[in-house]
Each structure stands twice: as C-alpha cells, then as structure tokens.
Coordinates of C-alpha atoms in Angstrom, one line a residue:
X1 CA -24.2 3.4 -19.3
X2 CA -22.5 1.7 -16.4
X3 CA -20.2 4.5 -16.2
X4 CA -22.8 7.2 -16.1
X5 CA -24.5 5.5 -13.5
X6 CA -21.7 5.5 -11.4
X7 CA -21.8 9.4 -11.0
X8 CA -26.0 9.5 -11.7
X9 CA -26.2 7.0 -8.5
X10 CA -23.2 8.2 -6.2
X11 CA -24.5 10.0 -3.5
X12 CA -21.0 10.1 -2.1
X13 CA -19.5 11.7 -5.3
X14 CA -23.1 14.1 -5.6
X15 CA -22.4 15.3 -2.1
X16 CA -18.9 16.0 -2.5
X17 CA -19.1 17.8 -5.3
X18 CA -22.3 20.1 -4.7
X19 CA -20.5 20.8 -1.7
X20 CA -17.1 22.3 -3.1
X21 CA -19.5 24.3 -5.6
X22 CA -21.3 26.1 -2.7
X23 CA -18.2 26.6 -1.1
X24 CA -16.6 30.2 -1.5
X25 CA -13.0 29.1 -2.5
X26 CA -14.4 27.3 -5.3
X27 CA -15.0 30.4 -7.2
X28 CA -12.0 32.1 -6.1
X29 CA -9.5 29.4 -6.8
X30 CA -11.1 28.9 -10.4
X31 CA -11.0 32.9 -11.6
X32 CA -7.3 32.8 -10.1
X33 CA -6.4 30.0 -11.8
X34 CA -7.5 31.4 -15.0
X35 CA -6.3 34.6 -14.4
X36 CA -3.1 33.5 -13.3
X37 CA -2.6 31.5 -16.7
X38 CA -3.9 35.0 -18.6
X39 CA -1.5 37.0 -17.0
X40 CA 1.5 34.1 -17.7
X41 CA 0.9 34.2 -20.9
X42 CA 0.2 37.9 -21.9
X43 CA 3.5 38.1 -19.4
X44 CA 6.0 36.1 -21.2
X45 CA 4.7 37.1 -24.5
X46 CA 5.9 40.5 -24.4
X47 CA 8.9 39.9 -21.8
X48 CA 12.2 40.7 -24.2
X49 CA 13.8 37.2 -23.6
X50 CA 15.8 35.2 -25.8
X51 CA 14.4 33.1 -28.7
X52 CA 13.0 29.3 -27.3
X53 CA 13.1 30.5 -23.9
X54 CA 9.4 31.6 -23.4
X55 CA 8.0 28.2 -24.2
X56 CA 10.0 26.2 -21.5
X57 CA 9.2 29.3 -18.8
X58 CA 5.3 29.8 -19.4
X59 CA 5.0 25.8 -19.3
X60 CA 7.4 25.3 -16.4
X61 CA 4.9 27.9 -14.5
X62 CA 1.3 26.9 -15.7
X63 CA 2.6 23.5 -14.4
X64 CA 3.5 24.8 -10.9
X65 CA 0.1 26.3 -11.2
X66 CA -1.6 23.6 -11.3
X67 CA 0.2 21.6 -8.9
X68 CA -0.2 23.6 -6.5
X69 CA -4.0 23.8 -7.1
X70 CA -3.5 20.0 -7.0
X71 CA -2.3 20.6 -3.7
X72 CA -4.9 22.8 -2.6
X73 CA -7.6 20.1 -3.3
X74 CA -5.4 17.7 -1.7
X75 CA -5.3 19.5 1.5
X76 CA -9.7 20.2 1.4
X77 CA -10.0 16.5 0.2
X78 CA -8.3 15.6 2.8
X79 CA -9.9 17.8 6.2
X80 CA -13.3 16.7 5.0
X81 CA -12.9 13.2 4.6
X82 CA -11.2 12.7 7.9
X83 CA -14.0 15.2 9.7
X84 CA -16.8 12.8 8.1
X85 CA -14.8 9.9 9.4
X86 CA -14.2 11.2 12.6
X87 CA -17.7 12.1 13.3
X88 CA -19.1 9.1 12.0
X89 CA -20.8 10.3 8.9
X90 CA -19.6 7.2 7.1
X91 CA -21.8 5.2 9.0
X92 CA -25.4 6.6 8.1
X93 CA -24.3 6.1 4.7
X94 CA -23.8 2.5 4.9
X95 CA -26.9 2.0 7.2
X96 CA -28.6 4.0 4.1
X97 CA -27.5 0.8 2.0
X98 CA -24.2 2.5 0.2
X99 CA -21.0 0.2 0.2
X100 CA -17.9 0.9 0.9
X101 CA -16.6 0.1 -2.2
X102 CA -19.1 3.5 -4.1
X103 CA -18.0 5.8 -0.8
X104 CA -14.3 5.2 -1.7
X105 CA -15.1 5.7 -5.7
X106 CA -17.6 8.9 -4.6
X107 CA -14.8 10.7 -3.2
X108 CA -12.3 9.7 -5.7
X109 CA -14.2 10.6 -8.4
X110 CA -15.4 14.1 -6.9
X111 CA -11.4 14.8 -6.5
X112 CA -10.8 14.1 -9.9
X113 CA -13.8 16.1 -11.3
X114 CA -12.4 18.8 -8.7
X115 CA -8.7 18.8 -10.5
X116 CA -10.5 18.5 -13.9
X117 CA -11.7 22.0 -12.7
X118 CA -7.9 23.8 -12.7
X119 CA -6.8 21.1 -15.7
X120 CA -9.5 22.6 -18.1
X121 CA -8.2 26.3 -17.3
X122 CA -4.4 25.4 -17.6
X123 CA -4.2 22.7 -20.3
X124 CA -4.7 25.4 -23.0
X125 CA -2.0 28.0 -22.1
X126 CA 0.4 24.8 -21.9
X127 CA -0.1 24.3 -25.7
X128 CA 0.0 28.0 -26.3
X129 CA 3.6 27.6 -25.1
X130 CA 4.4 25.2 -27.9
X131 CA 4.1 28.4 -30.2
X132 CA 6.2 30.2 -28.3
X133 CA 9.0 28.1 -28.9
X134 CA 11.6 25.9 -27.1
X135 CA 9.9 22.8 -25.6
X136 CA 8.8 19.8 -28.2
X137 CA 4.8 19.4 -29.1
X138 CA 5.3 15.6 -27.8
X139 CA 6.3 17.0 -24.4
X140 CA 3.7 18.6 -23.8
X141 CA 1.5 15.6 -24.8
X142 CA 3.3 13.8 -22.2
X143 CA 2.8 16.4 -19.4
X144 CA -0.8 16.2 -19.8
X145 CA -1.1 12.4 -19.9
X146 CA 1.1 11.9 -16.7
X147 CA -0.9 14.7 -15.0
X148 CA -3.8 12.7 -15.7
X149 CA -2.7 9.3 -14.8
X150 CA -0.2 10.1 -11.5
X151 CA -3.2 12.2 -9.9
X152 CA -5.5 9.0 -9.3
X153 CA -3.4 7.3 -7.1
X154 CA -2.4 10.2 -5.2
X155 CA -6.3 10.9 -4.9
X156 CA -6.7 7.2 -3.2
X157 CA -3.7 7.6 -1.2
X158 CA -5.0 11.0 0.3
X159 CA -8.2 9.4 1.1
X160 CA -6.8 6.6 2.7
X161 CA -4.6 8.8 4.9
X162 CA -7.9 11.1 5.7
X163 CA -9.9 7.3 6.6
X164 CA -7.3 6.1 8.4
X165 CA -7.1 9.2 10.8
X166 CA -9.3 8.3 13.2
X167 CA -7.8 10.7 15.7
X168 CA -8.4 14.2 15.4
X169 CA -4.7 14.5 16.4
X170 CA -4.1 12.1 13.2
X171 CA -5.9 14.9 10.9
X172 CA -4.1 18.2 12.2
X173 CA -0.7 16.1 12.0
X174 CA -2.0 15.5 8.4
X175 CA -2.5 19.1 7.6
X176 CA 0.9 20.1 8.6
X177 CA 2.3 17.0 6.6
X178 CA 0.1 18.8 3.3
X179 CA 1.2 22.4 4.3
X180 CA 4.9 21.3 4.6
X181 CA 4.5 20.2 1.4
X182 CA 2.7 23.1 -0.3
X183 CA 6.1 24.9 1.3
X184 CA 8.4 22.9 -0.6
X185 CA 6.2 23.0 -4.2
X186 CA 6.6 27.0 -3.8
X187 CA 10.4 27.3 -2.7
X188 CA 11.0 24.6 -5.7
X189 CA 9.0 26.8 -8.2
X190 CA 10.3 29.8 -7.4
X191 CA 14.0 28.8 -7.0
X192 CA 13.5 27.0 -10.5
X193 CA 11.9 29.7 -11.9
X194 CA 14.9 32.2 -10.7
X195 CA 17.4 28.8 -12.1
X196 CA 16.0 29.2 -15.5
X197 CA 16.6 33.4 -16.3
X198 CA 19.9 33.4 -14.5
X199 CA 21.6 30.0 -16.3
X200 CA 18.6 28.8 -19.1
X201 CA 17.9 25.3 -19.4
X202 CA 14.5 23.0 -20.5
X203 CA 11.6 21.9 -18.1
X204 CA 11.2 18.5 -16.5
X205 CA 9.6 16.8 -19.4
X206 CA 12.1 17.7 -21.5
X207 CA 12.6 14.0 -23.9
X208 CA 9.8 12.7 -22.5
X209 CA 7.6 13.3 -25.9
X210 CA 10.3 10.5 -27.2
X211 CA 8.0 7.7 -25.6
X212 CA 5.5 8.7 -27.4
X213 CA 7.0 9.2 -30.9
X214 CA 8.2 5.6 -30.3
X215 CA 4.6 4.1 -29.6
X216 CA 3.6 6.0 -32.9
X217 CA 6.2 4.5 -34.7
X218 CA 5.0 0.9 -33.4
X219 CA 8.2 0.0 -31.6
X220 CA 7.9 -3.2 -30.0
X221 CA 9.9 -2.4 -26.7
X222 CA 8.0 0.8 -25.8
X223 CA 4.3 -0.9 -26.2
X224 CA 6.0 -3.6 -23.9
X225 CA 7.1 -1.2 -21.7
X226 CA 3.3 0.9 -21.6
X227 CA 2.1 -2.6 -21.0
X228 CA 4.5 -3.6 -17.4
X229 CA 3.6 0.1 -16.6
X230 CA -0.7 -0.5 -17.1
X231 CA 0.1 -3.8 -14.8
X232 CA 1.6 -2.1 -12.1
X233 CA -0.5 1.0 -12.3
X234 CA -3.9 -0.9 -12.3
X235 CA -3.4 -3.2 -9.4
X236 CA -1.5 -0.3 -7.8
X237 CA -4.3 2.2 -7.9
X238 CA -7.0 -1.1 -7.1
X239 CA -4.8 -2.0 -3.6
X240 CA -5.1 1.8 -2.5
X241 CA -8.5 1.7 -3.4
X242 CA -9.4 -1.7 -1.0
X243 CA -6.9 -0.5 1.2
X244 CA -8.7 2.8 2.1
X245 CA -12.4 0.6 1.9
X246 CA -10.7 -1.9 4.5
X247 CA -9.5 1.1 6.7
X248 CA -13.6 2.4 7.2
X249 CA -14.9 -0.8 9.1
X250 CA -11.9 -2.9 9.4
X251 CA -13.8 -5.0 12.1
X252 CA -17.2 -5.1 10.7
X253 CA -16.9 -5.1 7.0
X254 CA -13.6 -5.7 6.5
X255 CA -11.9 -6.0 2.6
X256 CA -8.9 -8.0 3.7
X257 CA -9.7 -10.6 0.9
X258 CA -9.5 -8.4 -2.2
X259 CA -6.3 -6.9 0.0
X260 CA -4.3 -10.3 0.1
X261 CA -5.5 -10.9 -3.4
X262 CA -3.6 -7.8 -4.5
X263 CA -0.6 -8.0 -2.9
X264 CA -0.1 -11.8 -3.8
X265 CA -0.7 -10.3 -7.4
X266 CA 1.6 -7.9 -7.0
X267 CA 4.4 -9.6 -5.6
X268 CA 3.9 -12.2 -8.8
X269 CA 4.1 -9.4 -11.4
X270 CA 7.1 -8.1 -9.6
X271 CA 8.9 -11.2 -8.8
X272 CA 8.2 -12.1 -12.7
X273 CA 9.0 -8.3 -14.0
X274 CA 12.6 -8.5 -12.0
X275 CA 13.1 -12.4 -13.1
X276 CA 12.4 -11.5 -17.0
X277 CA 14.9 -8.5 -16.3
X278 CA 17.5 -10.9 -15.1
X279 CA 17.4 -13.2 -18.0
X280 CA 17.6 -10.2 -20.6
X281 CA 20.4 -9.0 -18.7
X282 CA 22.1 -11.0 -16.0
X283 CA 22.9 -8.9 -13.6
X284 CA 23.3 -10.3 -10.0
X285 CA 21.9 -7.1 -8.2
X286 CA 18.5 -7.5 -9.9
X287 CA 18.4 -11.8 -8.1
X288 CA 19.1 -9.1 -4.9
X289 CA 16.3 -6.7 -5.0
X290 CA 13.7 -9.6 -6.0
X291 CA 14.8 -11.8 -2.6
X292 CA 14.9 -8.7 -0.6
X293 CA 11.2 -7.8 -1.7
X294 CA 9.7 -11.4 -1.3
X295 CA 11.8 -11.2 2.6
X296 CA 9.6 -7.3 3.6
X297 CA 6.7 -8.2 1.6
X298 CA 6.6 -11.7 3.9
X299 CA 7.4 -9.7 7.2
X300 CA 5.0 -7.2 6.4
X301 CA 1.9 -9.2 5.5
X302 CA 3.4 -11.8 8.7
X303 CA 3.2 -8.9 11.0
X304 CA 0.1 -6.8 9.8
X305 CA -2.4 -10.1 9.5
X306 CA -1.1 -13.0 10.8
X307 CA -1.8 -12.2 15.1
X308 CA -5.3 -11.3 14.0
X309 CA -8.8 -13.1 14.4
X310 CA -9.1 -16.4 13.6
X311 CA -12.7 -16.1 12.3
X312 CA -13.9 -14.1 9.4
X313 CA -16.6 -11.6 10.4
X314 CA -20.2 -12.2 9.4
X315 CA -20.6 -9.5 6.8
X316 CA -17.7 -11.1 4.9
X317 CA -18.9 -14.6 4.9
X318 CA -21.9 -13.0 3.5
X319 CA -20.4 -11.9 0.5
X320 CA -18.5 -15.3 0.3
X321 CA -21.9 -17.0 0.1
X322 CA -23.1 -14.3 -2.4
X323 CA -20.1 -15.0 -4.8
X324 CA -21.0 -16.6 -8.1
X325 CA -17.8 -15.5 -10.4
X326 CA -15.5 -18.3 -11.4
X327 CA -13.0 -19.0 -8.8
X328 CA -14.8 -16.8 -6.4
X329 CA -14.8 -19.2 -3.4
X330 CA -11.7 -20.5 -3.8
X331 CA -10.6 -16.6 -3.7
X332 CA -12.6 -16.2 -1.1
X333 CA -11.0 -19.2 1.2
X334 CA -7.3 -18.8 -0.2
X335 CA -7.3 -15.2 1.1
X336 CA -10.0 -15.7 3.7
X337 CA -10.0 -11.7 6.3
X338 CA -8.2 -13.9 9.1
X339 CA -5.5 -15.1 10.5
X340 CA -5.7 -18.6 8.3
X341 CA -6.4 -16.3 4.9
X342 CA -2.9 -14.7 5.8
X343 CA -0.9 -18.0 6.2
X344 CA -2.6 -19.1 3.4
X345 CA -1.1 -16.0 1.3
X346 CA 2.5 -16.1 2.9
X347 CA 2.7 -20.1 2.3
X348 CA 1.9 -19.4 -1.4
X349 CA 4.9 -16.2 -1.9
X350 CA 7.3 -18.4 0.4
X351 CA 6.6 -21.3 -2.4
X352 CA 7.1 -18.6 -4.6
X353 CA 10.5 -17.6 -3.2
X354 CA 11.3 -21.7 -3.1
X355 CA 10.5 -22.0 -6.8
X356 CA 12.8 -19.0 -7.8
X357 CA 15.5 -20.7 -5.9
X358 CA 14.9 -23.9 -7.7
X359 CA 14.7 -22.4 -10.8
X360 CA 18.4 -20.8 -10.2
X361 CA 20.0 -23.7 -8.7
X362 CA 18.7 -26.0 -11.7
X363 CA 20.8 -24.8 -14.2
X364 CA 18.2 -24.2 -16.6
X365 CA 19.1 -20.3 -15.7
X366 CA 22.3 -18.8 -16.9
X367 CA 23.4 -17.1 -13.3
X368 CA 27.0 -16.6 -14.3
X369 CA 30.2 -18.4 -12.6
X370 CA 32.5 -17.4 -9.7
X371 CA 30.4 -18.6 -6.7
X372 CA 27.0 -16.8 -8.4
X373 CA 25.1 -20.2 -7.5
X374 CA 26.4 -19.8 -3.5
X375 CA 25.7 -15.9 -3.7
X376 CA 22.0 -17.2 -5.2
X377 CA 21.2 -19.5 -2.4
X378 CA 22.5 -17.1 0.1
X379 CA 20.4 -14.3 -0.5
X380 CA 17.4 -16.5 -1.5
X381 CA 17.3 -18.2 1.7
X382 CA 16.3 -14.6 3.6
X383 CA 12.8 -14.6 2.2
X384 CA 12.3 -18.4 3.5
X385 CA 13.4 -17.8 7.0
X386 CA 10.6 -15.0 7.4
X387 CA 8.3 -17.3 8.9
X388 CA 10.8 -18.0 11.5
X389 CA 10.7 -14.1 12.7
X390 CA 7.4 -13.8 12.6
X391 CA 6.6 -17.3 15.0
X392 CA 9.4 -17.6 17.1
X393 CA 9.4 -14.3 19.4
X394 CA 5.8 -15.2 20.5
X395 CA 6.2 -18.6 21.0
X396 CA 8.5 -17.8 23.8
X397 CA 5.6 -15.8 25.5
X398 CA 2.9 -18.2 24.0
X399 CA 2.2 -20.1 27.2
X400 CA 1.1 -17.2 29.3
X401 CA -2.6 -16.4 28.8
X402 CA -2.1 -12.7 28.8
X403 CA -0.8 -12.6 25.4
X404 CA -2.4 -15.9 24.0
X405 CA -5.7 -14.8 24.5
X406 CA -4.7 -10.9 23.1
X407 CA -3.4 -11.2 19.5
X408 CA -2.6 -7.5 19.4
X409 CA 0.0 -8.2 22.5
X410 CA 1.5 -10.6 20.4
X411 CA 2.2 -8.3 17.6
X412 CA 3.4 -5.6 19.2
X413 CA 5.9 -7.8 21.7
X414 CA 7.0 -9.1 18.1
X415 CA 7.8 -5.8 17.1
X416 CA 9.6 -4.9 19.9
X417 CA 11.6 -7.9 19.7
X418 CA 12.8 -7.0 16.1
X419 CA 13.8 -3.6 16.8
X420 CA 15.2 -4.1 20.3
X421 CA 16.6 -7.8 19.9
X422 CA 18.1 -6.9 16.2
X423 CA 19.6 -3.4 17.6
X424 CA 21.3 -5.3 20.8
X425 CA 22.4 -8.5 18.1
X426 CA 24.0 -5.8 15.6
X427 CA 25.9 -4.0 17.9
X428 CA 27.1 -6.8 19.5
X429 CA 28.5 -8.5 15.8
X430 CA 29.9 -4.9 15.1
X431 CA 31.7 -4.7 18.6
X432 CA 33.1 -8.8 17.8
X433 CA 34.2 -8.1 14.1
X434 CA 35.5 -4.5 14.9
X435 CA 37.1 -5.5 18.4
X436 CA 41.1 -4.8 18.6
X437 CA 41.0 -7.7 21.4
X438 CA 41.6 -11.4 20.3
X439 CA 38.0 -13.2 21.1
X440 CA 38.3 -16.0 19.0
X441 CA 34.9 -17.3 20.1
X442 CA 33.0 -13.8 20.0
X443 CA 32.5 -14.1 16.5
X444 CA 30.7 -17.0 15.3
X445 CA 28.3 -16.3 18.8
X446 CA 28.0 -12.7 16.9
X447 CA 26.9 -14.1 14.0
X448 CA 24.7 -16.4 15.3
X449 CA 23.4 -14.5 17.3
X450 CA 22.4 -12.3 14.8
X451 CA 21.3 -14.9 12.4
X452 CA 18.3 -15.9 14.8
X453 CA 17.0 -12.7 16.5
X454 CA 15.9 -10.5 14.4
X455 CA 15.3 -10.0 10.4
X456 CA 17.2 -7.4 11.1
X457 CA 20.3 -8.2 12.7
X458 CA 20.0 -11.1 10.2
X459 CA 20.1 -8.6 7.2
X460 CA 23.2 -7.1 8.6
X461 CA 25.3 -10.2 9.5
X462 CA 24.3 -12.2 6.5
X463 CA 26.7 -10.3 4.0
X464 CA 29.9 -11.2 6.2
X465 CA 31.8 -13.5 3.7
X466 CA 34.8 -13.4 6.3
X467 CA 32.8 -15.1 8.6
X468 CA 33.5 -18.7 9.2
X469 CA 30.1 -19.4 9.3
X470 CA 29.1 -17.8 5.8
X471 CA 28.3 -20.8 3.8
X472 CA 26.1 -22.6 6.5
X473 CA 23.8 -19.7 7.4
X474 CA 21.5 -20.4 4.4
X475 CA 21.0 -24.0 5.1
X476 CA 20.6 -22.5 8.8
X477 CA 18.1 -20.2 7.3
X478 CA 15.6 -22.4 5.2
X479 CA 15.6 -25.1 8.1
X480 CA 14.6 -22.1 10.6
X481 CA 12.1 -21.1 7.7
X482 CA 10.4 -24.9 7.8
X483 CA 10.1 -24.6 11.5
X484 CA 8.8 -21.3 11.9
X485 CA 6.2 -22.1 9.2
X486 CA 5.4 -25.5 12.0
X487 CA 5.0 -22.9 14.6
X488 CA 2.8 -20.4 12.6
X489 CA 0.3 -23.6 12.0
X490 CA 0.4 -24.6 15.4
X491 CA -0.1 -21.5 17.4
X492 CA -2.8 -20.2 14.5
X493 CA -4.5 -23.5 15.5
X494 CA -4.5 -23.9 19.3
X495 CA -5.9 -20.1 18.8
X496 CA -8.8 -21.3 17.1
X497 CA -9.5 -24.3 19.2
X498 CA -9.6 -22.1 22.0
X499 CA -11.7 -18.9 20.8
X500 CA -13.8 -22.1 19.5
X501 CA -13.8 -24.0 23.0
X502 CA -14.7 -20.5 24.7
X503 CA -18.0 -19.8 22.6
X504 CA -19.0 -23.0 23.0
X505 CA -19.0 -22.4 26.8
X506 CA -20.5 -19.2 26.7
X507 CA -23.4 -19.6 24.3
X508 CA -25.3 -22.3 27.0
X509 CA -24.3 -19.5 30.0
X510 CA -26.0 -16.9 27.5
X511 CA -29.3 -19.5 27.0
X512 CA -29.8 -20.5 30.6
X513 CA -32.2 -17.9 31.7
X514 CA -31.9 -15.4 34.3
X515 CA -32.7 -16.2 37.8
X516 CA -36.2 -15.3 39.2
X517 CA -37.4 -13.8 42.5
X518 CA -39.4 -16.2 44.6
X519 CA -42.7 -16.9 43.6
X520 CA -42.1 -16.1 39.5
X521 CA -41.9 -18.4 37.1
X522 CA -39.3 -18.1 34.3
X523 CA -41.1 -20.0 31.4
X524 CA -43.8 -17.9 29.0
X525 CA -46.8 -16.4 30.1
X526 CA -48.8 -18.8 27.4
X527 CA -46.8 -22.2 28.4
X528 CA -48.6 -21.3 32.3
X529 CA -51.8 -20.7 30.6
X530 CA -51.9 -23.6 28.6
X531 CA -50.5 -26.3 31.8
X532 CA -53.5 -24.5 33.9

C-alpha cells in the first residue's frame, strides 16, 4: 500500500506524466516504436541470411531502438525539469506542502513509467529473436534486467543535471551535451549494424546469460558477487537521489546530512570491497587504488563543504528535532549541513585511512616482501596529508578580512592554489630531474617543493624512488596531515566565534527602535493611554 500511495499521492509524478500523455510526441514515438519493432522483425524474418545470424541482428537493433527512445526521454526529462527549475515552479510546490524528497521521486518515477512505455513495445520482439536463432535465452534475460536496473540511476543523474542548471545557459549547454550523444548512439548503431553483415559476430550480451545460470545453480561466488553489486547500486542510486534534493534549495532546505552520510558509507564499503580483494589476492595495485580513493574522496568532500556555513539552517534543525529513529541525532550531529558536519565526516575517513595503515604495518596482513611494507606507508600516507591541502593555502590569506569573512573566497583561492601552485611545483621537479646541467641542490628543493604545494604536484613527485628524499616524505606527509587537521579546527572555529560575535551585535541594533521625529513618541499607542 505504501507503494501505491507513492504514485496515488505524487502530484509531481501525476503532473509529469499527464503531461507527456497530452503531449503530441507521446503518440508518435509509441506507434513508431512499435512499428519499428514490426517491421524488424517481419524484416529479418524473410531477409535470406545465414542460419543464427537473424537472432543476434534483430536483438542488436530492437536494443538500439530502445536506447535511443531512452535517449529521447532523456533529452524531454531533462528541458522540462530545468525550465520548472529555472522559472521557479519548484517553489509553489513546496509552499503547497510537497518535500523535496516526493518532487525528486515524482519525476523519477514519471521517467521510468515513461521508458516502461517503449520497454513494453520492444521487450517482446527481443524474445521473438531467441527463435530466430543465434543468441542464448539467458542473454536475453540479462538484457532486460540490466535495462531495467542501469536506467534508474541514469534517470536521477539526468534530473540532477536538469536541477542543478540554474542558468538557462546551463540547460541549452545540456541539450547539446544529450544531442551529441544521440549522435554517437546512431553512428555506433549503424556502423555496428553494417560490422555485423560484412564480418558476423554476437551482440553485446553475448555470455552474459552465464551469471545467471550460475545464480540458478546456487554458486556461492556469484550470489556474493549480486550482493557487492545491490550494495553499491543502492547507496549509489540513494546519493544521486539526495544529491539532486540538495541541489533545489541548497540554502534553505538543504540535504547535506543524508549526503555525508552516503558518501562516508560509501567510502566504507569501498575501502572494505578493495581490502577483502587484497587479502583473496594480494596484489599491491589494489592497496594503490584504495589510498588513492580515500586521498580524492578527502579533497573532494574538503573542498565542496568544508569553507561553508558554520551554522546549520533552520529548516534542517527542524527535522533534527523531529527525528525519533535510532541513532538519528547522533546522525544528525556527526554529519551536521555545515562546516563542523564536514570535518566531522573527513576526521572519521582520515581515521579510516589511519586504521588501514595500521592494519598493514601490524603484520596481521600478509603484504608480501621486497620493501611492500615501505611502498604501503608511502602511498597510505597521501590520504592523511589531505587535510594539509585543504588548510594551509587559506591560512596564508586567513588574516585579511576580505576572505575570512567570505567562505566562498576561500574555496576558490584554494582552488587556484592547487592548480596554479601544483602546475608551477611540477614543472619545476620535471625541469630539476630532467636538467642536463649539474644542480646538485635543485632536486631535493623540487621535491619538496612539490611535496607541500599542491595534492597535485604531490601526486607527481611522490613516486620518485631516485629521489634522496623518498623514504622521509611519508613521515613528512602524516605530520603535515596532523597539522593541517589543527588548522582546519582552528580556522572552522575562530569562523564561528566570529559569525557568532557579529549576530550578537546586530540583533540589539535590530531591537533598538527607530528614531522618532520631534514631538512622537516611540512606545505603543496603549502604554500612552494607560500612563495618562
């Protein structure tokens, strides 16, 4: 029942949808569809081609059919979401009493009951292909089930692109972005199409029906392997989803909490996916690609929340107050929509990124021989010397009240400083380490240089191992990653002590009341009453 009130009670998702019936392409795009898939069929039927051929052709083009149609909804989806954004039609449903959270699953659903549209015209020609011969009953299965599931998040990534447009300029660049696309799905179909007469070969799901035959058959690996993917794919789908509910009324109502929530979530389930990898198979690469992901996901949740507010706005300590879930305030305050929620969040996955290189240095994990432990600590210590980047560049312009008082001045001089300060740092290591001329000090200034402006730069002189200095740039690194974590508390609070110490002088200012002219009194018509 909950379910059937979603779409009995969605005026979002009603709206939507009564609107794409009325609209003439509706009709159009559903007889061509169906047509289209007719005409395939009855086509390749009676086309003289070789046994096991027809199946893998007709399929390979009802696909492209829909896809495209995919493509086409896509592109409508997308123009009307960022017209109503841009016009402000968002707002007079929330003043109506409709969350953001029911706009965001309105217009999902009415996208997916859209594409539901084309699938129910296309589905049954794809099994008709089956009898034609050439492409396994299990692949097609497959087809249809990854149609299904890869469509939702491209839905809530489309929507969050059209919200996110608040510029008209935003929403034509987005059109072009879709029609460039729509481009390259018909070149590909038709040159894969012409590929398949002229040489033969299967479609793109060929072997893919083998998952499926192994779930049947109960195999333990493949039901593990369905469940990492569910993980993923749920809180995947779920940060798109209060991604594109934060990006409506960022300021206002803002959804940072369930945001942070996610991507701390995430990072854990990847962090854990790659570490469980790594003791099935130890393979040094995979200790790589899980530091590497803990040192963006760090910069990029540093950079996009940290120079933020300092107070959470009133709408969200409203629903704080309202929570009554288990753990629900501690949620609530561990991933708080400020600048304190994001320290919060980045001090927890820069413990994470401690523990994993405790774990590795303890012996307790098998990480090989041959220096492994050094080439563990080294590449560890990137993710704890994010903090560092993210504090240092503004506390060198701290002091000035231009960009104290202006968060967003902070973040982009940061910014700035990472791409302009790492640029300058590389190319100066590259010019010392590639340098005919004997500079026998050049070098190690190169490197460190390199080491402390920019994550950037840092990235690209870290990997030196001829450089004298290889084996003291971690230590370097997590002491630099201590400090800048000082730096982030400081600054964070000498912010709030000040926005604090500035409303406190201007709420008397705002009491005091207003001057009167001569001869007026300023107190209450019924206080003079009452004295006379």
């Amino acid at each position: 029942m909950r379910v059937v009130s979603i779409f009995r009670d969605n005026a979002m998702f009603y709206k939507d949808l009564t609107q794409w019936l009325r609209n003439q392409t509706f009709l159009g795009l559903f007889i061509l569809l169906l047509c289209l898939a007719w005409a395939a069929s009855a086509f390749i039927t009676l086309l003289p081609i070789e046994s096991g051929k027809g199946g893998p052709v007709l399929f390979g083009l009802l696909w492209g059919g829909l896809l495209l149609f995919t493509l086409v909804i896509l592109f409508q989806g997308y123009g009307l979401s960022a017209r109503e954004f841009f016009t402000r039609t968002f707002e007079l449903y929330e003043l109506s009493g409709m969350s953001l959270e029911r706009m965001i699953l309105g217009k999902t659903w009415s996208l997916l009951a859209q594409f539901l549209f084309g699938f129910s015209c296309v589905v049954p020609f794809m099994f008709f292909a089956f009898l034609l011969g050439g492409i396994d009953f299990y692949d097609i299965v497959m087809a249809v089930l990854v149609s299904l599931v890869a469509v939702v998040p491209v839905f809530l990534a489309t929507i969050l692109a059209a919200v996110s447009a608040k510029m008209r300029s935003m929403g034509v660049v987005g059109r072009v972005i879709l029609g460039l696309v729509l481009l390259y799905v018909l070149g590909q179909l038709f040159f894969g199409v012409f590929a398949f007469f002229a040489f033969g070969g299967g479609t793109l799901f060929s072997g893919w029906g083998s998952f499926i035959k192994q779930l049947v058959a109960l195999e333990g690996s493949a039901w593990m392997g369905l469940a990492t993917f569910l993980v993923f794919y749920a809180q995947g789908c779920l940060l798109l989803f209060y991604l594109a509910c934060n990006a409506i009324a960022p300021s206002t109502d803002t959804h940072e909490m369930p945001v942070k929530l996610l991507v701390a979530t995430l990072t854990l389930s990847w962090t854990a996916f790659l570490g469980w990898d790594f003791v099935m198979d130890p393979d040094f690469d995979t200790l790589t690609v899980m530091a590497f992901s803990l040192y963006i996901i760090l910069l990029l949740l540093g950079i996009s929340g940290y120079y933020h507010r300092t107070r959470s706005p009133v709408m969200a300590e409203d629903r704080r107050a309202r929570a009554r879930r288990p753990f629900a305030p501690a949620a609530h305050t561990q991933f708080a929509p400020n600048a304190f929620g994001t320290l919060r969040t980045m001090v927890g996955l820069w413990l994470v990124a401690v523990a994993c290189l405790v774990l590795l240095t303890s012996g307790l994990v098998d990480i090989g021989s041959g220096g492994r432990m050094e080439d563990a600590i080294r590449v560890f210590s990137y993710p704890l010397q994010a903090p560092y980047f993210l504090a240092a560049p503004a506390a060198l312009f701290y002091l000035a009240p231009a960009f104290r008082r202006n968060p967003r001045k902070l973040r982009a001089l940061v910014v700035v400083w990472w791409v302009g300060a790492g640029l300058l740092a590389t190319i100066f290591y590259v010019i010392a380490a590639e340098s005919p001329l004997e500079m026998p000090g050049a070098e190690p200034v190169s490197v460190v240089l390199g080491a402390l402006a920019s994550p950037i730069s840092a990235a690209a002189v870290g990997h030196d191992a001829a450089s004298r200095l290889y084996f003291i740039l971690p230590a370097v690194r997590m002491l630099l990653g201590v400090v800048g974590l000082g730096l982030c508390w400081a600054m964070l609070w000498h912010r709030a002590l000040e926005e604090t110490r500035a409303r406190n002088h201007a709420t008397p200012a705002a009491a005091t009341p207003a001057p009167q002219p001569d001869g007026l009194s300023s107190e209450p018509l019924a206080a003079v009453e009452k004295k006379e």
